[in-house]
Coordinates of C-alpha atoms and ligand atoms in Angstrom, one line a residue:
X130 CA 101.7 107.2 229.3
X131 CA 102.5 108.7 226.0
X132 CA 105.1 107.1 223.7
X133 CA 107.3 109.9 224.0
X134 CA 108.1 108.7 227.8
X135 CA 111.7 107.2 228.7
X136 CA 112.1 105.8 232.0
X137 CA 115.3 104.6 234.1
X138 CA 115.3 101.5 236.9
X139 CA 116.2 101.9 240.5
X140 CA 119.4 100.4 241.3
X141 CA 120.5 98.5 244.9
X142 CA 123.6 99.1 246.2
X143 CA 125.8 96.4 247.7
X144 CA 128.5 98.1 248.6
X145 CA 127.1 102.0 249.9
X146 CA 127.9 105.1 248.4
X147 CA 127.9 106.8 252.3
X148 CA 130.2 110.1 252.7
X149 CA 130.6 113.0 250.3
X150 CA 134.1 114.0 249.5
X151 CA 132.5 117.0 248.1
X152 CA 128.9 118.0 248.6
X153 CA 128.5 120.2 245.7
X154 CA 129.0 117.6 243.1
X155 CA 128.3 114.6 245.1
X156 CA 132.0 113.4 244.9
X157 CA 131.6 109.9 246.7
X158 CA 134.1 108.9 249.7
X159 CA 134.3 105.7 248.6
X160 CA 133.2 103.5 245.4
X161 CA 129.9 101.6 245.5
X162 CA 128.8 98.8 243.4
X163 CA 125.1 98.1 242.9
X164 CA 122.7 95.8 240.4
X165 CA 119.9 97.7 238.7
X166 CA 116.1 97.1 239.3
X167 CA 114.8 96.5 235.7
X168 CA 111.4 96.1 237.1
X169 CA 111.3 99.1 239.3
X170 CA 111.3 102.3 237.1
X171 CA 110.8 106.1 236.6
X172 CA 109.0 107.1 234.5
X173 CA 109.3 111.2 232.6
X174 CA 107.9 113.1 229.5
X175 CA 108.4 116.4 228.5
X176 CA 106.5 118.6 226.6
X177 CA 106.7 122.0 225.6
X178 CA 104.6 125.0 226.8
X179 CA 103.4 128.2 226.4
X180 CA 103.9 128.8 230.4
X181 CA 106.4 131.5 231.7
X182 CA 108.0 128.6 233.9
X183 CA 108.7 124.9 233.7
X184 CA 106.0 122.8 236.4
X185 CA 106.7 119.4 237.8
X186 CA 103.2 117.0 237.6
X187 CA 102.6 113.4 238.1
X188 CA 101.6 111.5 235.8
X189 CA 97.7 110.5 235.9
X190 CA 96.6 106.9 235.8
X191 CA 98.8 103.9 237.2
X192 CA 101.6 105.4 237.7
X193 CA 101.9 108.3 240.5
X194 CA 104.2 110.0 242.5
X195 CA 103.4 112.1 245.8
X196 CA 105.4 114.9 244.5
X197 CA 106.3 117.0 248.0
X198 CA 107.1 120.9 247.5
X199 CA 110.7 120.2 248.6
X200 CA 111.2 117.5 245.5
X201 CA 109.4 119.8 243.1
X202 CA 112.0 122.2 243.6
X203 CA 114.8 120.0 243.4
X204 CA 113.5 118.2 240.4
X205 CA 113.0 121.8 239.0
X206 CA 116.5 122.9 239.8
X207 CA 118.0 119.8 238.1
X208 CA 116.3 120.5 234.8
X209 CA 117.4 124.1 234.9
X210 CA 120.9 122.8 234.8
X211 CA 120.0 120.5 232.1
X212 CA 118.0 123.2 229.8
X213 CA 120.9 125.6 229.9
X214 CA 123.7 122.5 229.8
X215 CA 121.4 121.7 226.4
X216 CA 120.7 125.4 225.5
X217 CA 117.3 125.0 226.4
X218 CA 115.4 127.8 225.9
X219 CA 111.1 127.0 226.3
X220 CA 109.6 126.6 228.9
X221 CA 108.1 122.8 229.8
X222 CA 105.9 120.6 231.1
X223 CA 107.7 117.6 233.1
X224 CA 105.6 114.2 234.3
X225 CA 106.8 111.9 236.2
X226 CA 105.5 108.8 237.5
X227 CA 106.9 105.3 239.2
X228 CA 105.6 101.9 238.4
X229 CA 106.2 100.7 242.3
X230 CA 104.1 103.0 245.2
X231 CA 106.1 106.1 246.0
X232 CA 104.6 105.6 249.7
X233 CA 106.8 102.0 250.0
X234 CA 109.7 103.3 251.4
X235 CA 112.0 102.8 248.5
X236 CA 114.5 105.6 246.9
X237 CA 113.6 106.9 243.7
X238 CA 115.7 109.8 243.7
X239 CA 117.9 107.3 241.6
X240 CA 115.8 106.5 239.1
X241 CA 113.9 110.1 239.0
X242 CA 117.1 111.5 238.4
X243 CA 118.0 109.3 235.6
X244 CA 115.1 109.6 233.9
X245 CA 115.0 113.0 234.2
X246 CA 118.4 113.1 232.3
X247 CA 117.3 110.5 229.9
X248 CA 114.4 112.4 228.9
X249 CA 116.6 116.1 229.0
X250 CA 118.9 114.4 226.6
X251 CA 116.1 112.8 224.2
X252 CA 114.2 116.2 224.4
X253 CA 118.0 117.8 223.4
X254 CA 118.2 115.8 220.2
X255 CA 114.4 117.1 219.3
X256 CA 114.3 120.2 219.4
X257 CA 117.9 120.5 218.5
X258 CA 119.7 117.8 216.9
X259 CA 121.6 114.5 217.9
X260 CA 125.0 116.2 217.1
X261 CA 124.3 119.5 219.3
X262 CA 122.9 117.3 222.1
X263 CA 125.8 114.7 222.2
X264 CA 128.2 118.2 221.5
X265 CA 126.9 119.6 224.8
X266 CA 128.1 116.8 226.4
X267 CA 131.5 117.0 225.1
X268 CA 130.7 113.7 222.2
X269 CA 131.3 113.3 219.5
X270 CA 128.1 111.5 216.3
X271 CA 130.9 108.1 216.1
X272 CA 130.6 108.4 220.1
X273 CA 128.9 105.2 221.4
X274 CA 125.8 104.1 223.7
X275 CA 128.0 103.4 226.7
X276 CA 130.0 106.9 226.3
X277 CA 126.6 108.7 226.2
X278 CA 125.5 106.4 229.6
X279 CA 128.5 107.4 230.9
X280 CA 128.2 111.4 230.3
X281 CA 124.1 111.4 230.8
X282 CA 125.2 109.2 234.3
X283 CA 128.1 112.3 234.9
X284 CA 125.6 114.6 234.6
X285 CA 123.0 112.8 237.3
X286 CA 125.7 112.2 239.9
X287 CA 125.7 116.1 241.0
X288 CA 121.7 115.7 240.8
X289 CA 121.7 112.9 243.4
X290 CA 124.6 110.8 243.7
X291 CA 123.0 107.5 243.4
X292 CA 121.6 108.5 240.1
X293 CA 124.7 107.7 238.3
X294 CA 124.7 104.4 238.9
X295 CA 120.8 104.0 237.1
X296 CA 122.1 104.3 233.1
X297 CA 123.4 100.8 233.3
X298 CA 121.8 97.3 232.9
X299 CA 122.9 95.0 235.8
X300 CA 125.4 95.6 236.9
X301 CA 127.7 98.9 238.1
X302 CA 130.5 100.3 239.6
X303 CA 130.9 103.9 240.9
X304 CA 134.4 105.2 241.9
X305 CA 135.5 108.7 241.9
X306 CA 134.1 111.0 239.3
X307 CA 132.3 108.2 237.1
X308 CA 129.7 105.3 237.2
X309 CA 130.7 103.0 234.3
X310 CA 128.9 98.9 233.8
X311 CA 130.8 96.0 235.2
X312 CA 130.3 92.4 233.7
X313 CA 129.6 90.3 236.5
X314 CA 128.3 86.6 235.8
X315 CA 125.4 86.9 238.0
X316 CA 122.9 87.8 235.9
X317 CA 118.8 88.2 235.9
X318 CA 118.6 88.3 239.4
X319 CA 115.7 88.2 241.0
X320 CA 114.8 90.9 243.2
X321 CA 112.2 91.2 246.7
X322 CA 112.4 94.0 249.0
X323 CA 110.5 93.7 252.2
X324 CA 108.4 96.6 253.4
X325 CA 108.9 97.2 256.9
X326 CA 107.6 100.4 256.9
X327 CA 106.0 102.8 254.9
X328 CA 106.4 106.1 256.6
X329 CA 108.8 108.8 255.3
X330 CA 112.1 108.4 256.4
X331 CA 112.9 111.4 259.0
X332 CA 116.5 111.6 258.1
X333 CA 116.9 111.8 254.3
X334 CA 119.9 110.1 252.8
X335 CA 121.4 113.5 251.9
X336 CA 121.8 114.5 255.5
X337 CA 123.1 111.2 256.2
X338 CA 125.9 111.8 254.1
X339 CA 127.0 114.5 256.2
X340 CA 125.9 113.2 259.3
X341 CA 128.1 109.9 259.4
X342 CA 131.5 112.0 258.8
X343 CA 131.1 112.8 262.8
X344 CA 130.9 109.5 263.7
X345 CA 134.1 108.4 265.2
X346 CA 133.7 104.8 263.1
X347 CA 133.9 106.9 259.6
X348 CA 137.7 106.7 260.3
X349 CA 139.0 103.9 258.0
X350 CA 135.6 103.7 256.6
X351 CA 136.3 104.7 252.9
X352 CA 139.4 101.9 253.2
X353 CA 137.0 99.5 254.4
X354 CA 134.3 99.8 251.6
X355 CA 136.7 100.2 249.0
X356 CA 138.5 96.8 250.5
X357 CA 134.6 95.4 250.6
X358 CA 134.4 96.0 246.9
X359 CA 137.3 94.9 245.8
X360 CA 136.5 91.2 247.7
X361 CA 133.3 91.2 246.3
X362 CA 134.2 91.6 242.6
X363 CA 136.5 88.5 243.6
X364 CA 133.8 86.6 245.2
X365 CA 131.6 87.2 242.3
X366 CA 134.3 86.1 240.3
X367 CA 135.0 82.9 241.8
X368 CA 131.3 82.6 241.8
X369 CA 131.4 82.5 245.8
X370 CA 127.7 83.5 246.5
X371 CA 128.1 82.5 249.9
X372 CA 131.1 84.9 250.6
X373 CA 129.4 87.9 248.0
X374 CA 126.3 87.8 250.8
X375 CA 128.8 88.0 254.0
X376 CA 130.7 90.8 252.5
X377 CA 127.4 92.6 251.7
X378 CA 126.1 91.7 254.9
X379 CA 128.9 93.4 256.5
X380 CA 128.6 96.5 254.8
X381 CA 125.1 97.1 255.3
X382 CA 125.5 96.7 258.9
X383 CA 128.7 99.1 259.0
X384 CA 126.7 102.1 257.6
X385 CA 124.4 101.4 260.1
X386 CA 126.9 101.1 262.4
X387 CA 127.9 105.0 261.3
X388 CA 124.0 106.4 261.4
X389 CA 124.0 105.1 265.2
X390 CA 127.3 106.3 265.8
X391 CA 127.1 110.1 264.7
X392 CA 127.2 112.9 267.1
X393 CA 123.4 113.7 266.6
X394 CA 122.1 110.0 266.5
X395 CA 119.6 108.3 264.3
X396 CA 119.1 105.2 262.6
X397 CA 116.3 103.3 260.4
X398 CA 116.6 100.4 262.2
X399 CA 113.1 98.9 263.4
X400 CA 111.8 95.5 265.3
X401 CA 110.6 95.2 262.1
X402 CA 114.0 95.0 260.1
X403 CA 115.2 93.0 262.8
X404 CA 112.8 90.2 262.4
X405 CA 113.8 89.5 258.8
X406 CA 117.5 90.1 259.4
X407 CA 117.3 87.4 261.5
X408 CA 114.9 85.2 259.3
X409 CA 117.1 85.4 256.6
X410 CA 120.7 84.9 258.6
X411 CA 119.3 81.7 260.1
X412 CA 117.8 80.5 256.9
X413 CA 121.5 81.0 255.7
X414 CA 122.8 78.9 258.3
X415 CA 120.4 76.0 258.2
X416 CA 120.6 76.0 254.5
X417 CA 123.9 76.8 253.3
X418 CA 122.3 78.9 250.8
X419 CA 120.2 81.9 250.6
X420 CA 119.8 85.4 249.2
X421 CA 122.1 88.8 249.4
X422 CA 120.8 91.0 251.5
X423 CA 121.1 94.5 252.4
X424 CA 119.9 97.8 253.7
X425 CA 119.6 101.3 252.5
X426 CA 119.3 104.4 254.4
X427 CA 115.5 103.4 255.4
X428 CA 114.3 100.1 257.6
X429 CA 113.3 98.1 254.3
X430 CA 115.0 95.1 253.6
X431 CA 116.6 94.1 250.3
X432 CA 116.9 90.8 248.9
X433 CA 118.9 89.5 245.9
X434 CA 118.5 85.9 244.6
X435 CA 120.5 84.0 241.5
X436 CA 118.7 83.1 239.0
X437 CA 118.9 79.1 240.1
X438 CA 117.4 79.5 243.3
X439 CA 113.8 78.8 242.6
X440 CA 113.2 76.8 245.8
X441 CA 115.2 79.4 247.7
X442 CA 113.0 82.1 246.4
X443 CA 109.8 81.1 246.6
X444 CA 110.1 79.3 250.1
X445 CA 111.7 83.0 251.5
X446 CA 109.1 84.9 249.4
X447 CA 106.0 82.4 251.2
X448 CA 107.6 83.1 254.2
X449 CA 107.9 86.8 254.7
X450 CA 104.4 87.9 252.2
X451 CA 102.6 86.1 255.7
X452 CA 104.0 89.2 257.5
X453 CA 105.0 91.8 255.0
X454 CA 104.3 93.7 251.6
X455 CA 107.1 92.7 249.4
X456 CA 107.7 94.4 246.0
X457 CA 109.9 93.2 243.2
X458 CA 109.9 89.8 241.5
Ligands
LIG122 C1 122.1 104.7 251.4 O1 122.1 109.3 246.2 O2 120.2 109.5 247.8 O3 121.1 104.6 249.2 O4 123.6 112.2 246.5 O5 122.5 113.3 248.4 O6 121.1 112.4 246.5 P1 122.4 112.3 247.3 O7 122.2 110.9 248.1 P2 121.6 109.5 247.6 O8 122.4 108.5 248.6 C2 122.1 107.1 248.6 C3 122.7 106.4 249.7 C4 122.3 105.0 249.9 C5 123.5 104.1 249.4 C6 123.6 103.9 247.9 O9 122.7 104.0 247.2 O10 124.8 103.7 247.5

């Protein structure tokens, strides 16, 4: 990895970003609120060439990606918009690379996205300069880091919508239009997700999105999650841990409730998923204490512990590493 590489984190969602209220830009149905994954990142440089066309690699050495044709051109589509929003003219060389196994399961369009951007804007200030770069995106030189986040995360949402939510540390909040940080007192989390499965996911979460606006559930649903968010920021606020995992809990299980439920069916769920859904929900109840969890569009499942729960941690962690690969702290 050369120094001239930027990198983004994943981010979790705890309250889902599940619905487009428009497709083209990735206008969200609903806001979402999700802690980023310091230690799971993207990775991009960019270099000029003297090729007629920009390429997509992977980085060689530790950290790969299995770059499929139908992400090359997606990736290569996002960084046309961002040559000619910076007035981009060369042609380029992008690498990319995660630092967690692109065949787990996980998303990275969040944090590929965001790096990509990162690394557009960086590249930008090069080969122009820091006031044409922040210029293109409508800054001003006295603007400040979180304004660029918040353009540079602008920019990602119509990229993937997820994405947006990757430019902050901890902690953020996506309603309408823009992704900004949120201070919530729970901080330096620590982070597992359980591998259930490692196979790619038939229904991407792209076609989800569409999907679940046939289910007959996805009436009231963007009421419900934005009443889910709003109780959570409460919860978190009153320090309720116990309530912040039953809210979560709940809405993980409603946008699975929405996958089952659309006219042309499908769902992530597996035996698999199951078993530590239910590991976890009785550890909950015989302990009065335990992690957040939650579920993306995939079976994986996602755990979130405070940082004061060392027993907690490592007696879940011991637990599920006899049956599964877990990634994260
Ligand atoms: C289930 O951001 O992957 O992870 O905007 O089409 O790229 P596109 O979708 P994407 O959707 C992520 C959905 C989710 C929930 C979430 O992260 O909020």
């Amino acid at each position: 990895m050369n120094r001239e590489t930027v990198s983004a984190p994943s981010n979790i969602a705890l309250i889902k970003y599940m619905g487009k209220a428009d497709a083209v830009s990735n206008l969200p149905t609903n806001p979402s609120l999700s802690y980023s994954l310091k230690h799971l990142r993207s990775f991009v440089s960019i270099e000029k060439t003297k090729q007629d066309i920009d390429t997509v690699n992977s980085f060689t050495g530790e950290i790969q990606v299995e770059l499929s044709e139908k992400a090359v051109k997606r990736y290569l589509k996002a960084f046309a918009k961002l040559k000619s929003v910076f007035a981009l003219e060369d042609n380029y060389v992008i690498r990319t690379g995660n630092n967690f196994p692109s065949d787990s399961g996980l998303a990275s369009s969040a944090s590929s996205f965001a790096a990509l951007c990162l690394a557009s804007f960086k590249l930008a200030c090069e080969e122009k300069s820091k006031k044409e770069a922040l210029s293109a995106l409508a800054l001003s030189e006295d603007s400040n880091e979180a304004g660029l986040m918040e353009a540079l995360s602008e920019l990602s949402r119509k990229f993937s919508g997820s994405s947006c939510r990757s430019f902050f540390k901890d902690w953020s909040v996506w309603q309408n239009t823009g992704a900004k940080a949120i201070d919530i007192s729970f901080k330096d989390l620590k982070y597992i997700a359980v591998v259930v499965s490692q196979r790619q996911k038939k229904v991407s979460s792209s076609v989800a999105h569409l999907e679940v606006l046939t289910s007959d559930l996805f009436t009231g649903r963007p009421e419900r999650a934005k009443a889910r968010c709003d109780k959570l920021l409460q919860a978190f606020e009153a320090r309720d841990w116990q309530q912040a995992f039953e809210i979560v809990w709940a809405e993980f299980w409603d946008m699975h409730a929405l996958f089952e439920t659309s006219k042309v069916t499908f769902g992530y769920m597996e035996p698999g998923s199951l078993k530590v859904l239910r590991y976890i929900k009785q550890y909950w109840d015989e302990n009065k204490d335990g992690p957040i969890c939650t579920m993306d569009a995939g079976p994986n499942v996602h755990l979130l512990f405070r940082a004061d729960q060392d027993k907690v941690f490592t007696e879940i962690k011991d637990k599920l590493s006899q049956s599964f690969l877990l990634l994260g702290d």
